[in-house]
GROMACS .gro file of C-alpha atoms in nm:
model
  219
    1MET     CA    1  16.061  16.511  11.182
    2GLY     CA    2  15.991  16.477  10.902
    3SER     CA    3  16.150  16.042  10.991
    4SER     CA    4  15.883  16.076  11.261
    5LEU     CA    5  15.559  16.185  11.052
    6LEU     CA    6  15.710  15.897  10.750
    7GLN     CA    7  15.675  15.645  11.019
    8LEU     CA    8  15.332  15.775  11.111
    9ILE     CA    9  15.198  15.773  10.870
   10ALA     CA   10  15.367  15.423  10.714
   11LEU     CA   11  15.256  15.276  11.090
   12ALA     CA   12  14.881  15.411  10.943
   13ALA     CA   13  14.920  15.232  10.608
   14VAL     CA   14  15.019  14.891  10.791
   15ALA     CA   15  14.703  15.013  11.062
   16ILE     CA   16  14.447  15.094  10.788
   17TYR     CA   17  14.559  14.754  10.630
   18LEU     CA   18  14.502  14.497  10.912
   19VAL     CA   19  14.107  14.636  10.975
   20PHE     CA   20  14.030  14.545  10.551
   21ARG     CA   21  14.144  14.238  10.598
   22LEU     CA   22  13.979  14.138  10.939
   23ARG     CA   23  13.665  14.333  10.808
   24ASN     CA   24  13.741  14.018  10.526
   25THR     CA   25  13.749  13.757  10.712
   26LEU     CA   26  13.530  13.773  10.997
   27GLY     CA   27  13.262  14.034  10.850
   28THR     CA   28  12.990  14.313  10.960
   29ARG     CA   29  12.866  14.361  11.260
   30ASP     CA   30  12.584  14.677  11.278
   31GLY     CA   31  12.384  14.663  11.516
   32PHE     CA   32  12.075  14.607  11.294
   33GLU     CA   33  12.187  14.254  11.208
   34ASN     CA   34  12.010  13.932  11.298
   35PRO     CA   35  12.177  13.742  11.670
   36THR     CA   36  12.282  13.483  11.576
   37ARG     CA   37  12.071  13.220  11.516
   38ARG     CA   38  12.112  12.899  11.720
   39THR     CA   39  11.917  12.590  11.611
   40PRO     CA   40  11.684  12.547  11.831
   41ARG     CA   41  11.721  12.173  11.900
   42THR     CA   42  11.439  11.927  11.850
   43PRO     CA   43  11.359  11.751  12.163
   44GLN     CA   44  11.406  11.371  12.144
   45VAL     CA   45  11.143  11.169  12.206
   46HIS     CA   46  11.166  10.911  12.291
   47SER     CA   47  10.905  10.634  12.261
   48SER     CA   48  10.859  10.395  12.506
   49PRO     CA   49  10.839  10.011  12.354
   50SER     CA   50  10.576   9.963  12.155
   51GLU     CA   51  10.317   9.721  12.303
   52PRO     CA   52  10.419   9.368  12.152
   53GLU     CA   53  10.153   9.313  11.927
   54GLU     CA   54   9.779   9.057  11.956
   55ALA     CA   55   9.924   8.695  11.930
   56GLU     CA   56   9.842   8.653  11.575
   57VAL     CA   57   9.487   8.437  11.610
   58ASP     CA   58   9.441   8.127  11.463
   59TYR     CA   59   9.084   8.041  11.276
   60GLU     CA   60   9.115   7.667  11.273
   61ILE     CA   61   9.065   7.731  11.733
   62THR     CA   62   8.817   7.989  11.732
   63GLN     CA   63   8.594   7.763  11.497
   64PHE     CA   64   8.552   7.551  11.804
   65ALA     CA   65   8.714   7.807  12.115
   66ASP     CA   66   8.697   8.112  12.233
   67ALA     CA   67   8.950   8.331  12.153
   68GLY     CA   68   9.215   8.367  12.468
   69SER     CA   69   9.009   8.100  12.695
   70SER     CA   70   9.233   7.861  12.857
   71THR     CA   71   9.113   7.586  12.605
   72ALA     CA   72   9.219   7.744  12.307
   73ILE     CA   73   9.571   7.835  12.441
   74ALA     CA   74   9.556   7.458  12.507
   75LEU     CA   75   9.533   7.343  12.170
   76ALA     CA   76   9.803   7.602  12.033
   77ALA     CA   77  10.006   7.437  12.267
   78MET     CA   78   9.920   7.148  12.071
   79LYS     CA   79   9.933   7.285  11.751
   80GLN     CA   80  10.329   7.418  11.883
   81ALA     CA   81  10.475   7.132  12.006
   82GLU     CA   82  10.363   6.958  11.677
   83PRO     CA   83  10.314   7.156  11.323
   84GLY     CA   84  10.131   6.878  11.240
   85PHE     CA   85   9.809   6.900  11.427
   86SER     CA   86   9.528   7.016  11.261
   87VAL     CA   87   9.207   7.035  11.505
   88GLU     CA   88   8.936   7.032  11.220
   89ASP     CA   89   9.134   6.664  11.156
   90PHE     CA   90   9.113   6.616  11.510
   91VAL     CA   91   8.769   6.645  11.556
   92ALA     CA   92   8.656   6.543  11.226
   93GLY     CA   93   8.891   6.238  11.325
   94ALA     CA   94   8.712   6.179  11.753
   95ARG     CA   95   8.358   6.196  11.509
   96ALA     CA   96   8.439   5.867  11.369
   97ALA     CA   97   8.586   5.695  11.623
   98TYR     CA   98   8.256   5.768  11.876
   99GLU     CA   99   8.024   5.599  11.571
  100GLN     CA  100   8.294   5.271  11.557
  101ILE     CA  101   8.371   5.273  11.910
  102LEU     CA  102   8.021   5.301  12.004
  103ILE     CA  103   7.851   5.047  11.791
  104GLY     CA  104   8.129   4.828  11.836
  105PHE     CA  105   8.142   4.792  12.206
  106ALA     CA  106   7.769   4.761  12.092
  107LYS     CA  107   7.788   4.440  11.969
  108GLY     CA  108   8.093   4.320  12.138
  109GLU     CA  109   8.333   4.406  11.906
  110ILE     CA  110   8.519   4.507  12.210
  111GLU     CA  111   8.902   4.354  12.075
  112ASP     CA  112   8.899   4.505  11.775
  113LEU     CA  113   8.858   4.857  11.953
  114LYS     CA  114   9.130   4.816  12.155
  115PRO     CA  115   9.374   4.993  11.973
  116PHE     CA  116   9.207   5.368  12.025
  117LEU     CA  117   9.112   5.193  12.383
  118ALA     CA  118   9.332   5.295  12.699
  119LEU     CA  119   9.366   5.048  12.942
  120GLU     CA  120   9.087   5.116  13.231
  121VAL     CA  121   8.854   5.198  12.875
  122TYR     CA  122   8.955   4.899  12.777
  123GLU     CA  123   8.878   4.707  13.026
  124SER     CA  124   8.589   4.848  13.180
  125PHE     CA  125   8.372   4.767  12.811
  126LYS     CA  126   8.500   4.403  12.839
  127GLU     CA  127   8.373   4.378  13.138
  128THR     CA  128   8.015   4.499  13.030
  129VAL     CA  129   8.036   4.275  12.729
  130ASP     CA  130   8.172   3.940  12.941
  131ALA     CA  131   7.881   4.045  13.167
  132ARG     CA  132   7.623   4.041  12.863
  133ASN     CA  133   7.751   3.736  12.701
  134GLN     CA  134   7.746   3.577  12.989
  135GLU     CA  135   7.342   3.633  13.009
  136GLY     CA  136   7.243   3.505  12.671
  137HIS     CA  137   7.261   3.849  12.598
  138SER     CA  138   7.300   3.987  12.272
  139TYR     CA  139   7.275   4.381  12.211
  140GLU     CA  140   7.201   4.485  11.864
  141ALA     CA  141   7.268   4.923  11.782
  142LYS     CA  142   7.275   5.050  11.451
  143PHE     CA  143   7.408   5.416  11.418
  144VAL     CA  144   7.196   5.656  11.294
  145GLY     CA  145   7.357   5.994  11.303
  146LEU     CA  146   7.493   6.266  11.486
  147ARG     CA  147   7.304   6.604  11.661
  148GLU     CA  148   7.608   6.737  11.788
  149THR     CA  149   7.962   6.748  11.842
  150LYS     CA  150   8.127   6.961  12.116
  151LEU     CA  151   8.466   7.083  12.179
  152VAL     CA  152   8.438   7.086  12.559
  153ASN     CA  153   8.795   7.130  12.676
  154ALA     CA  154   9.147   7.089  12.639
  155GLU     CA  155   9.456   7.031  12.802
  156ILE     CA  156   9.893   6.991  12.778
  157ASP     CA  157  10.119   6.876  13.022
  158ALA     CA  158  10.383   7.088  12.914
  159ALA     CA  159  10.631   6.868  13.059
  160ASP     CA  160  10.568   6.544  12.836
  161SER     CA  161  10.360   6.708  12.540
  162ARG     CA  162  10.060   6.497  12.743
  163ALA     CA  163   9.703   6.628  12.591
  164GLU     CA  164   9.369   6.575  12.663
  165ILE     CA  165   9.078   6.701  12.416
  166GLY     CA  166   8.737   6.649  12.585
  167MET     CA  167   8.465   6.587  12.329
  168GLN     CA  168   8.098   6.616  12.322
  169PHE     CA  169   7.810   6.412  12.141
  170VAL     CA  170   7.486   6.364  12.108
  171GLY     CA  171   7.403   6.055  11.858
  172GLU     CA  172   7.075   5.903  11.715
  173VAL     CA  173   7.065   5.507  11.756
  174ILE     CA  174   6.849   5.208  11.712
  175SER     CA  175   6.959   4.967  12.008
  176TYR     CA  176   6.772   4.669  12.254
  177VAL     CA  177   6.917   4.395  12.366
  178THR     CA  178   6.780   4.091  12.332
  179ASP     CA  179   6.827   3.710  12.510
  180ALA     CA  180   6.889   3.361  12.459
  181GLU     CA  181   6.571   3.275  12.260
  182GLY     CA  182   6.568   3.586  12.020
  183ASN     CA  183   6.332   3.786  12.267
  184ILE     CA  184   6.336   4.210  12.311
  185VAL     CA  185   6.429   4.205  12.714
  186GLU     CA  186   6.526   4.579  12.620
  187GLY     CA  187   6.510   4.845  12.404
  188ASP     CA  188   6.283   4.877  12.023
  189PRO     CA  189   6.459   4.789  11.706
  190GLU     CA  190   6.200   5.047  11.625
  191THR     CA  191   6.280   5.388  11.824
  192ILE     CA  192   6.543   5.566  11.766
  193ARG     CA  193   6.753   5.677  12.088
  194ARG     CA  194   6.900   5.976  12.152
  195GLN     CA  195   7.212   5.919  12.333
  196ARG     CA  196   7.429   6.221  12.462
  197ASP     CA  197   7.828   6.173  12.554
  198SER     CA  198   8.144   6.316  12.720
  199TRP     CA  199   8.444   6.144  12.639
  200ILE     CA  200   8.822   6.209  12.697
  201PHE     CA  201   9.072   6.110  12.425
  202ALA     CA  202   9.496   6.170  12.462
  203ARG     CA  203   9.792   6.117  12.264
  204ARG     CA  204  10.168   6.282  12.356
  205MET     CA  205  10.222   6.521  12.059
  206GLY     CA  206  10.494   6.378  11.903
  207SER     CA  207  10.417   6.108  11.877
  208SER     CA  208  10.533   5.884  11.526
  209ASP     CA  209  10.183   5.703  11.665
  210PRO     CA  210   9.874   5.909  11.506
  211ASN     CA  211   9.593   5.748  11.682
  212TRP     CA  212   9.424   5.949  11.943
  213GLU     CA  213   9.328   5.712  12.292
  214LEU     CA  214   9.008   5.740  12.467
  215VAL     CA  215   9.084   5.777  12.779
  216ALA     CA  216   8.738   5.832  13.026
  217THR     CA  217   8.432   5.821  12.922
  218GLY     CA  218   8.065   5.969  13.012
  219GLU     CA  219   7.731   6.090  12.986
   0.00000   0.00000   0.00000
């Protein structure tokens, strides 16, 4: 009987010890503790790919063409094909070429203009000058100034980078024609005449030749 009691006491002591260790290890829950909270997962927002940024506005181009227009797009492609290309410089050069070609043609100095003219334009100009000379007429002209210069359109061929730019000029000139005896047969040396011309210049972008050719003329 005494032996059984001792065994029972020993087992009870072991049980109490195990319970004590278990409580220290796991802690207690008495029904009033807040249940273990699971930190809610923040929903992941999968943002759609950002909208492409608007192309940077090239203010040199928008001086001469509306942003997003076919002309502006063509001018931008020209600058991409030839990074050193400047629209402002082209327009300034076109203004100078207009005066030079106009007066050179009037004076019959067609050979001096040949590097700046496409073959078809050169031949047309030469035919006119030759006919004038055969009649014994002399054409006199004085350039007074430009009243308007406008870039009206631009195109570029992606295949070969050939670019064309259309320009419109309104110039003021004094012009008259004299016969072999010096008599005025057309025009007036005292009258300023306003002249409107539409010209198209062309060039292959990236070419080592910096000159633009006049490829077409019109009013």
